[in-house]
PDB file of C-alpha atoms in Angstrom:
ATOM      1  CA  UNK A  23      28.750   7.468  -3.448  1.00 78.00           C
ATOM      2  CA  UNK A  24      28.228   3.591  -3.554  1.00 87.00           C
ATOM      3  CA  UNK A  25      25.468   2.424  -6.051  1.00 92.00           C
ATOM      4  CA  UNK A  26      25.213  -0.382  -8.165  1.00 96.00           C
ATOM      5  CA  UNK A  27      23.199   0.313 -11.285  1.00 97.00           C
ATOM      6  CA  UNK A  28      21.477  -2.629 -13.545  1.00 97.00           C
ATOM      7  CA  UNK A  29      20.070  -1.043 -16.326  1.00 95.00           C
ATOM      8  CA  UNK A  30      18.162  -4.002 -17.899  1.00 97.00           C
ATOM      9  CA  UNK A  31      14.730  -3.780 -15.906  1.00 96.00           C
ATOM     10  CA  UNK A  32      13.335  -7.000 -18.004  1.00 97.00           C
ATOM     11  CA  UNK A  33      15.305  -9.199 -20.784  1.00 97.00           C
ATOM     12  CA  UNK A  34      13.321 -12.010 -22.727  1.00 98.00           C
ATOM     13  CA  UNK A  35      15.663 -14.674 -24.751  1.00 97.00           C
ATOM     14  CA  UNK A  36      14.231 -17.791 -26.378  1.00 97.00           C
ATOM     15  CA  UNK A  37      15.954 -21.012 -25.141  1.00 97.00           C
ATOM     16  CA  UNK A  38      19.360 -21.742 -25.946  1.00 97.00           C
ATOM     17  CA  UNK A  39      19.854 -17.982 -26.897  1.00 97.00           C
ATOM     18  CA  UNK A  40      22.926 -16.240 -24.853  1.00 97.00           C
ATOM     19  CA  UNK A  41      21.962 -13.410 -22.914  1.00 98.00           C
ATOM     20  CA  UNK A  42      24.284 -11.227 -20.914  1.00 98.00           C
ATOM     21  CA  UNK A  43      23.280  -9.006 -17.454  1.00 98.00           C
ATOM     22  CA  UNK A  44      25.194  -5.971 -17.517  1.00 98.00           C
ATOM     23  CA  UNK A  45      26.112  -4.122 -14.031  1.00 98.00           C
ATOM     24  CA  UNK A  46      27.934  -1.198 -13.205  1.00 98.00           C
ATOM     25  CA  UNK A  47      28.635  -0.074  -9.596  1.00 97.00           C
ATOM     26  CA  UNK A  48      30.405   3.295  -8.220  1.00 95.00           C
ATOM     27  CA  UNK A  49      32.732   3.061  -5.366  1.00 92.00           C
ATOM     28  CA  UNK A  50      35.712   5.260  -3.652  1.00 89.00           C
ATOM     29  CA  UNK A  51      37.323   2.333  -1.801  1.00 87.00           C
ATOM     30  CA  UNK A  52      39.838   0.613  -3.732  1.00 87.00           C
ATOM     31  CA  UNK A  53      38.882  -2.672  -2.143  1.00 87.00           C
ATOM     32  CA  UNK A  54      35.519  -3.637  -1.970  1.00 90.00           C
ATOM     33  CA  UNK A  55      33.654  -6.794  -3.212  1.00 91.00           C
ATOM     34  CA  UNK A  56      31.073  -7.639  -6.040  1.00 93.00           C
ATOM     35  CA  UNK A  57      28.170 -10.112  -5.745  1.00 94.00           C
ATOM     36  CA  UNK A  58      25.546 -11.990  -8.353  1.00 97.00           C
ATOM     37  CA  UNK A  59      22.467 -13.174  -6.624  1.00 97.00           C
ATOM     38  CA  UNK A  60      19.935 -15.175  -8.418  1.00 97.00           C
ATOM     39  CA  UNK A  61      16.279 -15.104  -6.906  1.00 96.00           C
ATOM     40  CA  UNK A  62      13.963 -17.639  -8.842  1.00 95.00           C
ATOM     41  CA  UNK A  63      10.191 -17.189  -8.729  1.00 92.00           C
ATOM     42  CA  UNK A  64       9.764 -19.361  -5.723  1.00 90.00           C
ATOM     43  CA  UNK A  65      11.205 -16.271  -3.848  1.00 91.00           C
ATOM     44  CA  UNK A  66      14.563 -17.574  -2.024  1.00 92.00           C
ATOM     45  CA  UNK A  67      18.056 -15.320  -2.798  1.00 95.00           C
ATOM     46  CA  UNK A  68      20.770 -17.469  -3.866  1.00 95.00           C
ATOM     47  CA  UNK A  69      24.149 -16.498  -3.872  1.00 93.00           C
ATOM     48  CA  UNK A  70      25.912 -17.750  -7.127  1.00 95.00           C
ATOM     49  CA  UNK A  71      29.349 -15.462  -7.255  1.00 92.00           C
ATOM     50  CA  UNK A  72      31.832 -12.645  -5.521  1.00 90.00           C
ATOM     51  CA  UNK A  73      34.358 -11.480  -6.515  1.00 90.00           C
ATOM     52  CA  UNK A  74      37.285  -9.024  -5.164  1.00 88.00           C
ATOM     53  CA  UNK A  75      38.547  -5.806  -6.601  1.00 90.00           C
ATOM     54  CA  UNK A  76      41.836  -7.255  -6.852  1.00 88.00           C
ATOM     55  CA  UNK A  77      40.907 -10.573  -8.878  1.00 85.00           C
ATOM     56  CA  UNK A  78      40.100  -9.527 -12.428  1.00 82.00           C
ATOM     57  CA  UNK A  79      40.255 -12.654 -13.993  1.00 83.00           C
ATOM     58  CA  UNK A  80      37.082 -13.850 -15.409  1.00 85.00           C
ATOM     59  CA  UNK A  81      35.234 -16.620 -14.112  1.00 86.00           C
ATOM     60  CA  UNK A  82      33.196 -19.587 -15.755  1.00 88.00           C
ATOM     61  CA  UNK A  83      31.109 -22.241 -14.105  1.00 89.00           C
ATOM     62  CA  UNK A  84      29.271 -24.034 -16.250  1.00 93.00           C
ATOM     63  CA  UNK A  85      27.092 -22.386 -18.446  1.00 95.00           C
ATOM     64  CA  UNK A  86      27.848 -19.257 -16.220  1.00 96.00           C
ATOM     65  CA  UNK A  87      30.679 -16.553 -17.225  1.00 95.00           C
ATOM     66  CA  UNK A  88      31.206 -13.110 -15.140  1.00 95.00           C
ATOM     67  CA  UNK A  89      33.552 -10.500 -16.650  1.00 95.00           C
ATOM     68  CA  UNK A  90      34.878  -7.827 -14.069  1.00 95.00           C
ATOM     69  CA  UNK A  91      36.327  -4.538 -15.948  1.00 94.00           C
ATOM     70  CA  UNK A  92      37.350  -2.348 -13.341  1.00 92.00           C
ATOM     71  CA  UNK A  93      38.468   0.064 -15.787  1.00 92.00           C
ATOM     72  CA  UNK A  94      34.490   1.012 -16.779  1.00 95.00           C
ATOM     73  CA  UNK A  95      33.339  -0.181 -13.131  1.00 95.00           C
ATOM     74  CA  UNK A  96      31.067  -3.438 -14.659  1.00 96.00           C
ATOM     75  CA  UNK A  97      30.717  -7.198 -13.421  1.00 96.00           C
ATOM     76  CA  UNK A  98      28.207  -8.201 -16.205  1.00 97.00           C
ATOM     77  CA  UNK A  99      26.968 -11.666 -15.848  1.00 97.00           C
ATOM     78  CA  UNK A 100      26.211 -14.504 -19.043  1.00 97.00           C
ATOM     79  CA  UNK A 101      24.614 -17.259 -19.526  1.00 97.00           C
ATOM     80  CA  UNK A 102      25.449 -19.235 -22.337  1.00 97.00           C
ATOM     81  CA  UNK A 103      22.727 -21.486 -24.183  1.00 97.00           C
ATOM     82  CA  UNK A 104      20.151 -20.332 -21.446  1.00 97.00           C
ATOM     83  CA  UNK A 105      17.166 -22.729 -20.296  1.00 97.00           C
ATOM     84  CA  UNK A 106      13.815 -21.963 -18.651  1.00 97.00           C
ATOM     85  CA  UNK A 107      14.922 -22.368 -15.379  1.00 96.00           C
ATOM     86  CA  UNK A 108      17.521 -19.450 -15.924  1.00 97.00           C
ATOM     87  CA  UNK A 109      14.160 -17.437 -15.622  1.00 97.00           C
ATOM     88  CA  UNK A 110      14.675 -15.457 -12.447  1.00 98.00           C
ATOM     89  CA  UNK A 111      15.751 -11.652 -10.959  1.00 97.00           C
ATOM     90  CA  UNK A 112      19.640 -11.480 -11.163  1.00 98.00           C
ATOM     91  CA  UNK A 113      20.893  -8.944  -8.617  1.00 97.00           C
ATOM     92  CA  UNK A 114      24.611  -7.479  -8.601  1.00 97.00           C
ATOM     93  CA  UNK A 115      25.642  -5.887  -5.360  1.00 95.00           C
ATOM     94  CA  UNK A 116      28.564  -4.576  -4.077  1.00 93.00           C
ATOM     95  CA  UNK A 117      30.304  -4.130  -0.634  1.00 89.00           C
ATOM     96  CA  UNK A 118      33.252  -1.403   0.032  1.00 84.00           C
ATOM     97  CA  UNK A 119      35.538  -2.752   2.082  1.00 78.00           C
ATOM     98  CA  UNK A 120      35.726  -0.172   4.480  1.00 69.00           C
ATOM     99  CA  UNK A 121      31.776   0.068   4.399  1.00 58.00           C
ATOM    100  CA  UNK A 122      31.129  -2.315   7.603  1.00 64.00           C
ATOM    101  CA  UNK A 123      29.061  -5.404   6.054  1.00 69.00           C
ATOM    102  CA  UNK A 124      26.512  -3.972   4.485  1.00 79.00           C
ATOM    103  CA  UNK A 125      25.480  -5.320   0.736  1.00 86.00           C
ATOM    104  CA  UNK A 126      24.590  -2.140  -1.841  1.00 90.00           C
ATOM    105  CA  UNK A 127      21.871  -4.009  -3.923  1.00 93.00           C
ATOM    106  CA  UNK A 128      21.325  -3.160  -7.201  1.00 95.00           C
ATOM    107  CA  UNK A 129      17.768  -3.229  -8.167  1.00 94.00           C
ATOM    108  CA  UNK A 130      17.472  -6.453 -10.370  1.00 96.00           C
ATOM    109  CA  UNK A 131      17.005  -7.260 -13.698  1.00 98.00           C
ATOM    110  CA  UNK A 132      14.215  -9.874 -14.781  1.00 97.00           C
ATOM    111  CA  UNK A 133      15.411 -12.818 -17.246  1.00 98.00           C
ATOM    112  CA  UNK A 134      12.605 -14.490 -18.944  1.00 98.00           C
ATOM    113  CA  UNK A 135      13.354 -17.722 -21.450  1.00 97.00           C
ATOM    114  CA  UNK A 136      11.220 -19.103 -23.458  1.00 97.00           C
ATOM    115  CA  UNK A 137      10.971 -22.397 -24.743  1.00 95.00           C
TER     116      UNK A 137
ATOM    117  CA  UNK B  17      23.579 -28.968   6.383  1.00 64.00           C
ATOM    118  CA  UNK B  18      20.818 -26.799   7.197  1.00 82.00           C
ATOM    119  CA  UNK B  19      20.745 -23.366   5.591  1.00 93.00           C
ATOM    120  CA  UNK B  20      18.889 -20.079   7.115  1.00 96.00           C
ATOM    121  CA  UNK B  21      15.448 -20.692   8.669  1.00 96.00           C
ATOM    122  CA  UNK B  22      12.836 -18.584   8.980  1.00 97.00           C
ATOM    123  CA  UNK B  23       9.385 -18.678  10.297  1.00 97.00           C
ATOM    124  CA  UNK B  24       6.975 -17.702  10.182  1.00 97.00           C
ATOM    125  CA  UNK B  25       6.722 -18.349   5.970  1.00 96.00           C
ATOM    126  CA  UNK B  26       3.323 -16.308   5.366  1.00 97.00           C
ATOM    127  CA  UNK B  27       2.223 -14.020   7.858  1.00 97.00           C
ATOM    128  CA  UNK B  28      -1.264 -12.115   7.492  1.00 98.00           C
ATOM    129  CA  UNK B  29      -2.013 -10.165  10.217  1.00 97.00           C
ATOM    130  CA  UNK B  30      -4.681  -6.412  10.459  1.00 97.00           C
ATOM    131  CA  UNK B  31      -3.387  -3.291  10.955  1.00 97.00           C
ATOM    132  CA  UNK B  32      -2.132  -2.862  14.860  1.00 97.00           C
ATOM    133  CA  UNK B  33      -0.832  -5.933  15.850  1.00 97.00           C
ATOM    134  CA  UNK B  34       2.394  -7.051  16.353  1.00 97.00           C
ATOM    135  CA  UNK B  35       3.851  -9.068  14.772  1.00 98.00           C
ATOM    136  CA  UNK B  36       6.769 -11.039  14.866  1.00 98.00           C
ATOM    137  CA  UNK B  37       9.358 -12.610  12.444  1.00 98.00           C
ATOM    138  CA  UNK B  38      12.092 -15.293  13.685  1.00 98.00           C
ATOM    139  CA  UNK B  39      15.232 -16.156  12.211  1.00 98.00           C
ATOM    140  CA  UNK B  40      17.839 -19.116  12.970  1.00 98.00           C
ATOM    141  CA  UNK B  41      21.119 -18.462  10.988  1.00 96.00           C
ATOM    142  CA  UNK B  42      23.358 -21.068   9.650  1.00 94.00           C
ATOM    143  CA  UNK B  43      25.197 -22.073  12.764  1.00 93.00           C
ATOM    144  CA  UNK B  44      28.682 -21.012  13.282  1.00 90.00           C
ATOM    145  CA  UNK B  45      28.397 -17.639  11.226  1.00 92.00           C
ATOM    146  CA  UNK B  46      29.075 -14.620  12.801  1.00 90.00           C
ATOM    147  CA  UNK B  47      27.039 -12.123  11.232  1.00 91.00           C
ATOM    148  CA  UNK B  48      23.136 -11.893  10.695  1.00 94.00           C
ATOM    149  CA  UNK B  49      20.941  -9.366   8.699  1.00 94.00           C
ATOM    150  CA  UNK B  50      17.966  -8.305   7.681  1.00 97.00           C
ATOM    151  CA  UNK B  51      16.220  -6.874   4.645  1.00 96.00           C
ATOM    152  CA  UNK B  52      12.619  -6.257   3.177  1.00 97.00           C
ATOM    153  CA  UNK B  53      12.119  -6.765  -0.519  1.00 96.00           C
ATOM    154  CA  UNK B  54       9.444  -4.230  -1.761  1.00 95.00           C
ATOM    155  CA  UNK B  55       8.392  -3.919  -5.663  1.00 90.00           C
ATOM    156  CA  UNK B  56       8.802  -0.122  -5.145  1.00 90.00           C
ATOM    157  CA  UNK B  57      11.686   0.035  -2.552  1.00 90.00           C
ATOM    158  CA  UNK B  58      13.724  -2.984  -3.955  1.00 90.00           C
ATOM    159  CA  UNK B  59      16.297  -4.762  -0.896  1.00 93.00           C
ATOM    160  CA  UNK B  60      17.077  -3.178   1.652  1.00 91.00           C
ATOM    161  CA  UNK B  61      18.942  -3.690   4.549  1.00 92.00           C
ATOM    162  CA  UNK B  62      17.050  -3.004   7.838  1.00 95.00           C
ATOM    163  CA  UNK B  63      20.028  -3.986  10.329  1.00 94.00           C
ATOM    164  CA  UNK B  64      22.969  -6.325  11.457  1.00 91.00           C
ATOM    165  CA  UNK B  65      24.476  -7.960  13.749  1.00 92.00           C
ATOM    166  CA  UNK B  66      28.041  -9.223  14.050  1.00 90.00           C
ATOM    167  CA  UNK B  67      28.548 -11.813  17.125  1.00 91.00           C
ATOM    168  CA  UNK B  68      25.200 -10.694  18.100  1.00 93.00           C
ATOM    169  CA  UNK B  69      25.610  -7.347  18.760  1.00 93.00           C
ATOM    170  CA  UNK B  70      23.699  -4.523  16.825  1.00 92.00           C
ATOM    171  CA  UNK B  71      26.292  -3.506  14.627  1.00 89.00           C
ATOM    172  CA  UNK B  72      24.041  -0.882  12.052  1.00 87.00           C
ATOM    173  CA  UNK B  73      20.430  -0.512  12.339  1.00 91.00           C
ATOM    174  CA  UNK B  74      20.408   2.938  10.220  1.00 89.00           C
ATOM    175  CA  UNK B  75      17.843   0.920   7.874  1.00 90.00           C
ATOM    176  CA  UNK B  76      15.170   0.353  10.480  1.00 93.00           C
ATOM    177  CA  UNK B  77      12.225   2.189   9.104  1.00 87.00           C
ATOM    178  CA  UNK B  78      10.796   3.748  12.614  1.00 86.00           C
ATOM    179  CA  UNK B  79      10.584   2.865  16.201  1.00 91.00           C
ATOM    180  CA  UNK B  80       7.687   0.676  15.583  1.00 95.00           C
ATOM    181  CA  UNK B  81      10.557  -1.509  14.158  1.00 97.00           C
ATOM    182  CA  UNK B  82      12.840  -3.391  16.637  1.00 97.00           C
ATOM    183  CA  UNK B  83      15.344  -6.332  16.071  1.00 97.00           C
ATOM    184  CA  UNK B  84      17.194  -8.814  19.071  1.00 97.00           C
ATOM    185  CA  UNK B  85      19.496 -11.484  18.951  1.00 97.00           C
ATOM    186  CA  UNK B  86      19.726 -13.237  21.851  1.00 96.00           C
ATOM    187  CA  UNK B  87      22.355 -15.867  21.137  1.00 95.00           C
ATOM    188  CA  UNK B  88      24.413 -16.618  18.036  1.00 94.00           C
ATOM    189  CA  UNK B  89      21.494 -19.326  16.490  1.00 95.00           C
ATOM    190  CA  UNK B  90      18.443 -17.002  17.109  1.00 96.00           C
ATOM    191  CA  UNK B  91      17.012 -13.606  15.850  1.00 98.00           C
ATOM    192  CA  UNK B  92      13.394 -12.180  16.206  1.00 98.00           C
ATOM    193  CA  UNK B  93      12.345  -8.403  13.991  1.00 98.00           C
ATOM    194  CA  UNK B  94       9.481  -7.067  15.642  1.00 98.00           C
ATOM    195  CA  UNK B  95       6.791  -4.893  14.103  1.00 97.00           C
ATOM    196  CA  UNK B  96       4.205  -3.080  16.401  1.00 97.00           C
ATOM    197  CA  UNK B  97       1.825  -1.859  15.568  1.00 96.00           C
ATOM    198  CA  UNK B  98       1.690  -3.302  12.102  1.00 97.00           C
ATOM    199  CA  UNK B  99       0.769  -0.713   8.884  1.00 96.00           C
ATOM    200  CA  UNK B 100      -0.568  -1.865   5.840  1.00 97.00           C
ATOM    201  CA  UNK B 101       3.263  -0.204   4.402  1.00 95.00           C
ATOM    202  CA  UNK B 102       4.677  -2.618   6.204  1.00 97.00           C
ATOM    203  CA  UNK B 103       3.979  -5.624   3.828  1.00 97.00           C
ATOM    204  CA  UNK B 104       6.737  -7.101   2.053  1.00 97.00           C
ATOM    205  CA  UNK B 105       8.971 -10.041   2.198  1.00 97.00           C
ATOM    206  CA  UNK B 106      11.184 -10.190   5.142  1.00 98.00           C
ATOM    207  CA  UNK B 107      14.711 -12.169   4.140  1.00 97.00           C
ATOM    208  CA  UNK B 108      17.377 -12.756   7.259  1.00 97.00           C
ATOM    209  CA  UNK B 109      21.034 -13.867   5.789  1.00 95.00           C
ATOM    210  CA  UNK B 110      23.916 -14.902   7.906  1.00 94.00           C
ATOM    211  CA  UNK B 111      27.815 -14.716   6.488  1.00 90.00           C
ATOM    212  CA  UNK B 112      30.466 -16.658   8.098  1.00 86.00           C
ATOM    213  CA  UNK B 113      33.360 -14.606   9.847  1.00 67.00           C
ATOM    214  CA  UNK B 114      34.927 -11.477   8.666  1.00 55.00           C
ATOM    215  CA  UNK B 115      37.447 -13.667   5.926  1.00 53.00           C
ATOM    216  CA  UNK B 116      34.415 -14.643   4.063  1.00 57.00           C
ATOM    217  CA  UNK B 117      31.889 -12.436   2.598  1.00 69.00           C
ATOM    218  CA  UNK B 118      28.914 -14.416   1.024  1.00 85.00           C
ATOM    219  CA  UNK B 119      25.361 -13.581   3.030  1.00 90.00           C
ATOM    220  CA  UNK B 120      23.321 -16.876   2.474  1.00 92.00           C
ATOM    221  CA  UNK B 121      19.854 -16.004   2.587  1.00 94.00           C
ATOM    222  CA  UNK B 122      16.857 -17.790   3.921  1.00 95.00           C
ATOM    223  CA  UNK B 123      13.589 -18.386   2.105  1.00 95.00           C
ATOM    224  CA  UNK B 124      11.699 -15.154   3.287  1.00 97.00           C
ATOM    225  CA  UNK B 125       8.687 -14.160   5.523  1.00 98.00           C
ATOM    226  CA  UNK B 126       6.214 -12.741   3.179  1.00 97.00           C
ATOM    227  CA  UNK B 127       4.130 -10.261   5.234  1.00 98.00           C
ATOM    228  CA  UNK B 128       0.458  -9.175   4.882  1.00 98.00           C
ATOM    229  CA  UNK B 129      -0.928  -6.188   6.580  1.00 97.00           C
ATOM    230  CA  UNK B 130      -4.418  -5.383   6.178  1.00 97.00           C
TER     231      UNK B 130
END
């Protein structure tokens, strides 16, 4: 089966406060891709990262960092020192390589930040 | 440059009518899609295109449903008749060829049946 699974419905932090997205996806193909989307509240899906099965390095950008474990299946996302306009749906998905082009969403998790 | 376009933006339309959605993708990528975004349903992809041939349209909801592209800068999803069930926002996202993976989306069509 292919599924991506983000357990975190809704997450609330305070400003500044680091706050990490987990995601965990199932897969059979040995080379597939993982995705972060961020969709603020004005609606529009942006894509902020993939990554490939065979690149397990992490990545930073900024105040961004994505760790990719493929040894418990997760690509959890943080933001370090978050700010109100971090307030948006993150969504993970992944696409098997051998699964045409299709994108398996996972179903989003809600970041809130206060000031 | 110019990213995904879609129009209409806001679409409210009664039950039985058809409606329409339209969809320019970013030009020189090869693949277009679309998905409806539903608070109960979540994303989910409707159906594709790859050098504007239907590649996977297992996600269309019912034959009231229907999706063209004409040429590589153009794509219409058609809805007739119209259900209140229907309502949702409508993304289209193009990806560049098959080395590159990314689907940039465009802003949405947000849909109102009543």
């Amino acid at each position: 089966a292919q599924k991506v699974t983000q357990a975190q419905t809704e997450i609330s932090v305070v400003e500044k406060e680091d706050v990490t997205l987990d995601c965990v996806y199932e897969t059979r193909d040995t080379t597939y891709y993982l995705f972060w989307y961020k969709q603020p509240p004005s609606g529009e899906l942006v894509f902020l990262i993939r990554r490939n099965s065979f690149d397990e390095q992490n990545e930073i950008s900024g105040r961004y960092s994505w760790n990719f474990q493929k040894s418990t299946s997760s690509f959890n996302f943080t933001i370090t020192a978050s700010q109100v306009v971090d307030s948006a749906v993150y969504f993970c998905a992944l696409r098997p390589f051998h699964n045409t082009d299709k994108l398996i969403f996972g179903t989003g998790t809600r970041l809130q930040v206060f000031p | 440059d110019a990213g995904v376009i879609q129009s209409p933006r806001h679409e409210v339309t009664e039950m039985g009518q058809e409606v329409t959605l339209r969809c320019k993708p970013i030009s020189g990528h090869n693949s277009l899609f679309w998905y409806r975004q539903t608070m109960m349903r979540g994303l989910e992809l409707l159906i594709y295109f790859n050098n504007n041939v239907p590649i996977d349209d297992s996600g269309m909801p019912e034959d009231r449903f229907s999706a063209k592209m004409p040429n590589a800068s153009f794509s219409t999803l058609k809805i007739q008749p119209s259900e209140p069930r229907d309502s949702a926002v409508y993304f289209c996202a193009s990806s560049p060829d098959w080395t590159d993976y990314e689907q940039y989306f465009g802003p949405g069509t947000r849909l109102t049946v009543t």
